[in-house]
mmCIF file of C-alpha atoms and ligand atoms in Angstrom:
data_model
loop_
_atom_site.group_PDB
_atom_site.id
_atom_site.type_symbol
_atom_site.label_atom_id
_atom_site.label_comp_id
_atom_site.label_asym_id
_atom_site.label_seq_id
_atom_site.Cartn_x
_atom_site.Cartn_y
_atom_site.Cartn_z
ATOM 1 C CA UNK X 6 11.376 -2.645 -16.095
ATOM 2 C CA UNK X 7 8.710 -1.407 -13.967
ATOM 3 C CA UNK X 8 6.137 -4.016 -12.689
ATOM 4 C CA UNK X 9 2.894 -1.384 -12.351
ATOM 5 C CA UNK X 10 1.534 -4.131 -10.899
ATOM 6 C CA UNK X 11 2.623 -5.069 -7.949
ATOM 7 C CA UNK X 12 1.083 -4.678 -4.096
ATOM 8 C CA UNK X 13 2.280 -1.363 -3.276
ATOM 9 C CA UNK X 14 1.084 0.199 -6.902
ATOM 10 C CA UNK X 15 -2.444 -1.206 -6.034
ATOM 11 C CA UNK X 16 -1.569 0.952 -2.485
ATOM 12 C CA UNK X 17 -1.193 4.219 -4.736
ATOM 13 C CA UNK X 18 -3.943 3.539 -6.696
ATOM 14 C CA UNK X 19 -5.699 2.836 -3.793
ATOM 15 C CA UNK X 20 -6.927 -1.170 -5.360
ATOM 16 C CA UNK X 21 -5.942 -2.295 -2.515
ATOM 17 C CA UNK X 22 -6.447 -0.821 1.471
ATOM 18 C CA UNK X 23 -3.982 0.140 3.567
ATOM 19 C CA UNK X 24 -3.425 1.426 7.057
ATOM 20 C CA UNK X 25 -1.663 4.601 6.388
ATOM 21 C CA UNK X 26 0.138 6.386 9.057
ATOM 22 C CA UNK X 27 1.121 9.519 6.836
ATOM 23 C CA UNK X 28 0.585 10.784 3.621
ATOM 24 C CA UNK X 29 2.159 13.982 1.503
ATOM 25 C CA UNK X 30 2.405 14.509 -2.445
ATOM 26 C CA UNK X 31 5.595 13.217 -2.921
ATOM 27 C CA UNK X 32 5.058 9.923 -0.645
ATOM 28 C CA UNK X 33 2.834 7.496 1.760
ATOM 29 C CA UNK X 34 3.810 5.732 4.983
ATOM 30 C CA UNK X 35 1.611 2.487 5.594
ATOM 31 C CA UNK X 36 1.821 -0.067 8.418
ATOM 32 C CA UNK X 37 3.595 -3.463 7.104
ATOM 33 C CA UNK X 38 0.713 -6.218 7.055
ATOM 34 C CA UNK X 39 3.139 -8.517 7.907
ATOM 35 C CA UNK X 40 4.963 -6.852 11.488
ATOM 36 C CA UNK X 41 8.569 -8.075 12.153
ATOM 37 C CA UNK X 42 8.798 -5.447 15.035
ATOM 38 C CA UNK X 43 6.251 -3.576 17.775
ATOM 39 C CA UNK X 44 6.479 -0.743 15.300
ATOM 40 C CA UNK X 45 6.694 -0.707 12.317
ATOM 41 C CA UNK X 46 5.734 1.423 8.954
ATOM 42 C CA UNK X 47 6.824 0.852 5.846
ATOM 43 C CA UNK X 48 7.168 4.649 2.833
ATOM 44 C CA UNK X 49 7.040 4.602 -0.586
ATOM 45 C CA UNK X 50 6.889 7.289 -2.736
ATOM 46 C CA UNK X 51 5.078 8.250 -4.940
ATOM 47 C CA UNK X 52 7.242 7.822 -8.316
ATOM 48 C CA UNK X 53 7.225 4.087 -10.493
ATOM 49 C CA UNK X 54 10.944 3.424 -8.972
ATOM 50 C CA UNK X 55 11.931 -0.346 -8.413
ATOM 51 C CA UNK X 56 14.392 0.004 -5.971
ATOM 52 C CA UNK X 57 16.744 2.207 -3.738
ATOM 53 C CA UNK X 58 18.872 2.881 -6.582
ATOM 54 C CA UNK X 59 15.800 3.243 -9.500
ATOM 55 C CA UNK X 60 14.296 6.064 -7.201
ATOM 56 C CA UNK X 61 18.042 8.151 -6.489
ATOM 57 C CA UNK X 62 18.291 7.914 -10.913
ATOM 58 C CA UNK X 63 14.674 8.724 -11.572
ATOM 59 C CA UNK X 64 13.262 11.226 -9.335
ATOM 60 C CA UNK X 65 13.959 14.515 -8.516
ATOM 61 C CA UNK X 66 16.356 16.813 -5.911
ATOM 62 C CA UNK X 67 13.130 17.730 -4.565
ATOM 63 C CA UNK X 68 11.324 14.182 -5.260
ATOM 64 C CA UNK X 69 14.447 13.094 -2.981
ATOM 65 C CA UNK X 70 14.879 15.559 -0.417
ATOM 66 C CA UNK X 71 11.023 15.144 0.639
ATOM 67 C CA UNK X 72 10.635 11.696 0.699
ATOM 68 C CA UNK X 73 14.046 11.276 3.026
ATOM 69 C CA UNK X 74 12.769 14.346 4.799
ATOM 70 C CA UNK X 75 9.186 12.816 5.475
ATOM 71 C CA UNK X 76 11.126 9.346 6.861
ATOM 72 C CA UNK X 77 12.112 11.813 9.617
ATOM 73 C CA UNK X 78 8.654 13.398 10.121
ATOM 74 C CA UNK X 79 6.996 10.102 10.396
ATOM 75 C CA UNK X 80 9.317 9.502 12.807
ATOM 76 C CA UNK X 81 8.351 11.797 15.245
ATOM 77 C CA UNK X 82 4.323 11.034 13.942
ATOM 78 C CA UNK X 83 6.034 7.317 15.824
ATOM 79 C CA UNK X 84 6.424 9.151 18.669
ATOM 80 C CA UNK X 85 9.812 6.407 18.550
ATOM 81 C CA UNK X 86 12.977 9.289 17.819
ATOM 82 C CA UNK X 87 13.839 8.920 21.208
ATOM 83 C CA UNK X 88 14.126 5.370 22.264
ATOM 84 C CA UNK X 89 15.947 4.760 18.410
ATOM 85 C CA UNK X 90 14.440 2.489 15.553
ATOM 86 C CA UNK X 91 15.636 1.134 12.503
ATOM 87 C CA UNK X 92 15.593 2.484 9.241
ATOM 88 C CA UNK X 93 16.424 -0.726 6.516
ATOM 89 C CA UNK X 94 15.918 -0.412 2.782
ATOM 90 C CA UNK X 95 15.695 -4.202 0.634
ATOM 91 C CA UNK X 96 17.446 -3.710 -2.565
ATOM 92 C CA UNK X 97 17.882 -6.548 -5.887
ATOM 93 C CA UNK X 98 17.869 -10.418 -4.881
ATOM 94 C CA UNK X 99 21.422 -10.316 -2.529
ATOM 95 C CA UNK X 100 18.888 -7.935 -0.735
ATOM 96 C CA UNK X 101 16.010 -10.428 0.096
ATOM 97 C CA UNK X 102 13.624 -7.571 -1.692
ATOM 98 C CA UNK X 103 10.068 -9.306 -2.170
ATOM 99 C CA UNK X 104 8.040 -6.240 -3.624
ATOM 100 C CA UNK X 105 9.332 -4.433 -6.612
ATOM 101 C CA UNK X 106 8.667 -1.166 -5.422
ATOM 102 C CA UNK X 107 11.169 1.321 -3.758
ATOM 103 C CA UNK X 108 10.237 0.443 -0.002
ATOM 104 C CA UNK X 109 12.094 1.535 3.707
ATOM 105 C CA UNK X 110 11.245 -0.207 6.989
ATOM 106 C CA UNK X 111 10.764 1.352 9.412
ATOM 107 C CA UNK X 112 10.797 -0.203 12.285
ATOM 108 C CA UNK X 113 10.550 0.051 16.430
ATOM 109 C CA UNK X 114 8.777 -0.010 19.868
ATOM 110 C CA UNK X 115 11.523 -2.381 21.231
ATOM 111 C CA UNK X 116 14.782 -3.023 20.930
ATOM 112 C CA UNK X 117 15.572 -3.975 17.273
ATOM 113 C CA UNK X 118 17.298 -7.415 17.995
ATOM 114 C CA UNK X 119 21.250 -7.472 15.510
ATOM 115 C CA UNK X 120 20.634 -8.486 11.055
ATOM 116 C CA UNK X 121 22.483 -11.909 12.090
HETATM 117 P P1 5GP K 20 10.635 -5.979 1.264
HETATM 118 O O1 5GP K 20 10.979 -7.906 1.342
HETATM 119 O O2 5GP K 20 10.388 -5.911 -0.422
HETATM 120 O O3 5GP K 20 12.061 -5.327 1.580
HETATM 121 O O4 5GP K 20 9.400 -6.004 2.513
HETATM 122 C C1 5GP K 20 7.819 -6.737 2.157
HETATM 123 C C2 5GP K 20 6.765 -5.130 2.263
HETATM 124 O O5 5GP K 20 6.022 -5.483 2.140
HETATM 125 C C3 5GP K 20 6.790 -6.900 3.739
HETATM 126 O O6 5GP K 20 7.789 -6.365 4.921
HETATM 127 C C4 5GP K 20 5.653 -7.391 3.381
HETATM 128 O O7 5GP K 20 5.172 -8.018 4.581
HETATM 129 C C5 5GP K 20 4.739 -6.216 3.206
HETATM 130 N N1 5GP K 20 4.001 -6.653 2.392
HETATM 131 C C6 5GP K 20 3.499 -7.090 1.315
HETATM 132 N N2 5GP K 20 1.739 -7.374 0.947
HETATM 133 C C7 5GP K 20 1.362 -6.112 1.664
HETATM 134 C C8 5GP K 20 -0.008 -5.518 1.379
HETATM 135 O O8 5GP K 20 -0.775 -5.962 1.107
HETATM 136 N N3 5GP K 20 0.186 -4.592 2.189
HETATM 137 C C9 5GP K 20 0.956 -4.332 3.860
HETATM 138 N N4 5GP K 20 0.690 -2.516 4.744
HETATM 139 N N5 5GP K 20 2.339 -4.801 3.417
HETATM 140 C C10 5GP K 20 2.276 -6.042 2.918
#
């Protein structure tokens, strides 16, 4: 069950601040508080969903499409399209997910190391 006390739910309710990169009706993008690369942005949809499978389950097609189109828009906003970037979404225990609100990591600004 979705825990509405998670940190990203609090950011969405503006109970705690974030360093916003982009926002629209369906999603919010902000800088990671503990960046793992020179550019490290998180993207979250504005609906209650725990992880990637939950997002696909509960979101309608318009919301899913809008979210991923926003990721692409943020890639342009960050000016990282040409040099490249990595998109990650950790899901569940094996995925190493810490915050239980579905999110995408966008890592860029330098060569991102191998996953292992
Ligand atoms: P996960 O491991 O769940 O995929 O990633 C959670 C991410 O959220 C981590 O990279 C962590 O640094 C980031 N994070 C945790 N708390 C906060 C916060 O309060 N503000 C921001 N901007 N990022 C956070």
